[in-house]
Short mmCIF file of C-alpha atoms in Angstrom, two decimals:
data_model
loop_
_atom_site.label_atom_id
_atom_site.label_comp_id
_atom_site.label_asym_id
_atom_site.label_seq_id
_atom_site.Cartn_x
_atom_site.Cartn_y
_atom_site.Cartn_z
CA UNK A 1107 -0.03 0.31 0.01
CA UNK A 1108 2.71 2.41 0.87
CA UNK A 1109 4.83 1.60 -2.61
CA UNK A 1110 1.41 2.41 -4.30
CA UNK A 1111 1.10 6.01 -2.65
CA UNK A 1112 4.62 6.65 -3.39
CA UNK A 1113 3.95 5.88 -6.82
CA UNK A 1114 1.05 7.81 -7.15
CA UNK A 1115 2.75 10.97 -5.31
CA UNK A 1116 5.71 10.56 -8.09
CA UNK A 1117 3.23 10.53 -11.03
CA UNK A 1118 1.49 13.26 -9.69
CA UNK A 1119 4.90 15.52 -8.99
CA UNK A 1120 5.87 14.45 -12.66
CA UNK A 1121 2.64 15.08 -14.46
CA UNK A 1122 0.90 17.78 -12.98
CA UNK A 1123 3.38 20.80 -13.88
CA UNK A 1124 2.45 19.61 -17.64
CA UNK A 1125 -1.02 20.63 -17.31
CA UNK A 1126 -0.54 23.53 -14.69
CA UNK A 1127 0.64 26.90 -15.48
CA UNK A 1128 1.66 25.71 -18.83
CA UNK A 1129 2.47 29.15 -20.40
CA UNK A 1130 4.05 30.47 -17.22
CA UNK A 1131 7.78 30.85 -18.58
CA UNK A 1132 6.90 30.62 -22.38
CA UNK A 1133 7.17 33.27 -25.09
CA UNK A 1134 9.72 35.47 -23.40
CA UNK A 1135 13.63 35.38 -22.33
CA UNK A 1136 14.93 34.19 -19.08
CA UNK A 1137 17.42 36.13 -17.33
CA UNK A 1138 19.67 34.57 -14.53
CA UNK A 1139 22.97 35.05 -12.24
CA UNK A 1140 25.26 32.56 -12.03
CA UNK A 1141 26.91 32.60 -8.51
CA UNK A 1142 29.27 29.84 -9.15
CA UNK A 1143 31.72 32.42 -10.42
CA UNK A 1144 31.56 34.11 -6.94
CA UNK A 1145 32.08 31.20 -5.21
CA UNK A 1146 35.01 30.27 -7.15
CA UNK A 1147 36.15 34.18 -6.70
CA UNK A 1148 35.66 34.28 -2.67
CA UNK A 1149 37.80 31.05 -2.27
CA UNK A 1150 40.44 32.99 -4.14
CA UNK A 1151 40.06 36.50 -2.29
CA UNK A 1152 38.50 37.94 -5.15
CA UNK A 1153 35.01 38.51 -6.51
CA UNK A 1154 33.31 37.52 -9.36
CA UNK A 1155 29.84 36.88 -11.30
CA UNK A 1156 28.05 35.06 -14.17
CA UNK A 1157 24.96 36.20 -16.37
CA UNK A 1158 23.24 34.09 -18.87
CA UNK A 1159 20.01 35.21 -21.14
CA UNK A 1160 18.28 32.23 -22.91
CA UNK A 1161 15.62 33.25 -25.53
CA UNK A 1162 13.44 31.11 -27.79
CA UNK A 1163 13.66 30.96 -31.49
CA UNK A 1164 10.92 28.18 -31.73
CA UNK A 1165 8.66 26.29 -29.41
CA UNK A 1166 11.12 23.60 -29.68
CA UNK A 1167 14.66 25.44 -29.69
CA UNK A 1168 16.46 28.37 -27.90
CA UNK A 1169 19.58 29.94 -27.47
CA UNK A 1170 21.43 31.08 -24.54
CA UNK A 1171 24.05 33.59 -23.96
CA UNK A 1172 26.76 33.67 -20.90
CA UNK A 1173 29.01 36.16 -19.81
CA UNK A 1174 31.38 35.71 -16.82
CA UNK A 1175 33.67 37.71 -14.88
CA UNK A 1176 36.20 37.43 -11.90
CA UNK A 1177 38.76 39.19 -10.39
CA UNK A 1178 41.13 36.96 -8.05
CA UNK A 1179 44.29 37.21 -5.82
CA UNK A 1180 44.98 33.71 -4.43
CA UNK A 1181 47.75 34.94 -2.43
CA UNK A 1182 49.62 38.18 -1.33
CA UNK A 1183 52.46 36.65 -3.72
CA UNK A 1184 50.58 35.89 -6.57
CA UNK A 1185 49.36 38.34 -9.28
CA UNK A 1186 46.20 39.62 -9.72
CA UNK A 1187 44.24 37.47 -12.13
CA UNK A 1188 41.23 38.68 -14.46
CA UNK A 1189 39.28 36.56 -16.30
CA UNK A 1190 36.17 37.22 -18.58
CA UNK A 1191 34.47 34.58 -20.30
CA UNK A 1192 31.93 34.53 -22.93
CA UNK A 1193 29.58 31.83 -24.63
CA UNK A 1194 26.69 30.40 -26.53
CA UNK A 1195 24.24 27.54 -25.77
CA UNK A 1196 22.07 25.77 -28.37
CA UNK A 1197 19.33 23.79 -26.89
CA UNK A 1198 16.61 21.80 -28.12
CA UNK A 1199 13.34 20.88 -26.36
CA UNK A 1200 12.04 17.64 -27.77
CA UNK A 1201 8.51 17.70 -25.96
CA UNK A 1202 7.93 20.98 -27.96
CA UNK A 1203 6.57 22.80 -24.47
CA UNK A 1204 8.63 26.03 -25.12
CA UNK A 1205 11.55 26.21 -22.84
CA UNK A 1206 10.41 23.66 -20.26
CA UNK A 1207 10.85 20.03 -19.51
CA UNK A 1208 13.79 17.67 -21.07
CA UNK A 1209 16.34 19.46 -22.92
CA UNK A 1210 19.43 18.62 -25.17
CA UNK A 1211 22.46 21.14 -26.47
CA UNK A 1212 25.69 21.92 -27.02
CA UNK A 1213 27.96 25.03 -26.00
CA UNK A 1214 30.64 26.57 -26.70
CA UNK A 1215 32.72 29.14 -24.95
CA UNK A 1216 36.34 31.45 -24.77
CA UNK A 1217 37.91 32.21 -21.44
CA UNK A 1218 40.31 35.06 -21.39
CA UNK A 1219 42.70 34.85 -18.58
CA UNK A 1220 44.86 37.67 -17.74
CA UNK A 1221 47.97 37.58 -15.23
CA UNK A 1222 48.80 41.19 -13.99
CA UNK A 1223 52.02 41.94 -11.63
CA UNK A 1224 55.80 41.36 -11.90
CA UNK A 1225 54.98 39.65 -14.88
CA UNK A 1226 51.86 39.99 -17.33
CA UNK A 1227 50.53 36.88 -19.23
CA UNK A 1228 47.95 35.92 -21.28
CA UNK A 1229 45.77 32.91 -21.68
CA UNK A 1230 42.78 32.07 -24.06
CA UNK A 1231 40.86 28.72 -23.64
CA UNK A 1232 38.13 27.83 -25.87
CA UNK A 1233 35.65 24.61 -24.72
CA UNK A 1234 33.00 23.02 -25.73
CA UNK A 1235 29.90 20.91 -23.47
CA UNK A 1236 27.50 18.64 -24.76
CA UNK A 1237 24.82 18.64 -22.03
CA UNK A 1238 21.14 17.49 -21.20
CA UNK A 1239 18.89 18.62 -18.50
CA UNK A 1240 15.23 19.09 -17.11
CA UNK A 1241 13.15 22.34 -16.65
CA UNK A 1242 10.25 21.53 -14.38
CA UNK A 1243 8.19 24.76 -13.42
CA UNK A 1244 6.04 24.90 -10.00
CA UNK A 1245 3.35 27.54 -9.55
CA UNK A 1246 3.44 30.32 -11.68
CA UNK A 1247 6.48 31.90 -10.81
CA UNK A 1248 9.16 29.01 -9.71
CA UNK A 1249 11.46 26.88 -11.92
CA UNK A 1250 13.65 24.30 -11.01
CA UNK A 1251 16.62 23.29 -13.38
CA UNK A 1252 18.78 19.91 -13.19
CA UNK A 1253 21.54 19.71 -15.85
CA UNK A 1254 24.77 17.64 -16.23
CA UNK A 1255 27.21 17.57 -18.98
CA UNK A 1256 30.83 17.19 -19.84
CA UNK A 1257 33.18 19.79 -20.66
CA UNK A 1258 35.98 19.69 -23.22
CA UNK A 1259 39.08 21.73 -23.36
CA UNK A 1260 40.44 22.16 -26.61
CA UNK A 1261 43.65 23.77 -25.11
CA UNK A 1262 45.22 22.20 -22.21
CA UNK A 1263 45.10 24.92 -19.13
CA UNK A 1264 48.13 25.08 -16.91
CA UNK A 1265 48.34 22.97 -13.60
CA UNK A 1266 47.71 26.59 -11.34
CA UNK A 1267 44.67 27.58 -13.35
CA UNK A 1268 43.04 24.13 -12.87
CA UNK A 1269 44.15 23.70 -9.01
CA UNK A 1270 42.39 26.76 -8.17
CA UNK A 1271 39.04 25.92 -10.27
CA UNK A 1272 39.45 28.93 -12.41
CA UNK A 1273 38.41 27.04 -15.76
CA UNK A 1274 36.23 23.85 -15.26
CA UNK A 1275 36.73 20.72 -17.15
CA UNK A 1276 35.14 17.49 -17.22
CA UNK A 1277 31.67 16.21 -15.78
CA UNK A 1278 29.97 19.05 -14.19
CA UNK A 1279 26.31 18.55 -12.95
CA UNK A 1280 24.21 21.84 -11.46
CA UNK A 1281 20.64 22.29 -10.09
CA UNK A 1282 18.94 25.72 -9.98
CA UNK A 1283 16.61 27.63 -9.16
CA UNK A 1284 14.68 30.20 -11.71
CA UNK A 1285 12.30 33.22 -10.52
CA UNK A 1286 9.79 34.84 -12.87
CA UNK A 1287 10.82 38.14 -11.55
CA UNK A 1288 7.93 39.94 -13.33
CA UNK A 1289 5.36 37.61 -12.22
CA UNK A 1290 6.28 38.08 -8.67
CA UNK A 1291 6.52 41.90 -8.75
CA UNK A 1292 2.81 41.90 -10.38
CA UNK A 1293 1.68 39.57 -7.64
CA UNK A 1294 3.35 41.85 -5.08
CA UNK A 1295 2.12 45.10 -6.55
CA UNK A 1296 -1.41 43.50 -7.34
CA UNK A 1297 -1.89 42.52 -3.67
CA UNK A 1298 -0.70 45.98 -2.48
CA UNK A 1299 -3.25 47.77 -4.96
CA UNK A 1300 -6.22 45.57 -3.41
CA UNK A 1301 -5.12 46.40 0.33
CA UNK A 1302 -5.26 50.12 -0.52
CA UNK A 1303 -8.70 49.52 -2.36
CA UNK A 1304 -9.95 47.90 0.90
CA UNK A 1305 -8.49 50.23 3.33
CA UNK A 1306 -10.26 53.07 1.31
CA UNK A 1307 -13.60 51.00 1.60
CA UNK A 1308 -13.50 50.68 5.12
CA UNK A 1309 -12.63 54.22 5.54
CA UNK A 1310 -15.22 55.48 3.54
#
């Protein structure tokens, strides 16, 4: 009996979002912040941030642009390190439900790494990454995205860069939360307007 209940709950969890809020994230681009770069930077006495914007080109396909920047100082004896990364991903959604559910894709990116100090050095690394993932929306303004892929470096980074995690390579996976800010703000201000309207009615 318990196993049957678990099965029903699992099916409900997977199937219900196909019918509820079907158009919540469709037809518009999704802008997101990537805090992974901030985590890498904090470990290396610096700061950083990643930006991404995914926009649909068909109901079953999208492009995603990527940008990242970090300023690092791993140790007092080490030169300042500045990184700039740009990339582009192409994604296919075989279920044809917009930018939701299963997707497959391929991405390519370039990392520019500059050492500034006693000796100025510049490195450029190009990578590609096949990946697959799943996007699941809940309610009208929250989406979870799980993804895994394998990043291939077309040129081998030096050991210092690899040891400090400045560029990633090999198997990678992530779980992210995406929020529909436009709908959240609309919900907040609509409730505020309703509250103000109710107050006026009470006063009158």
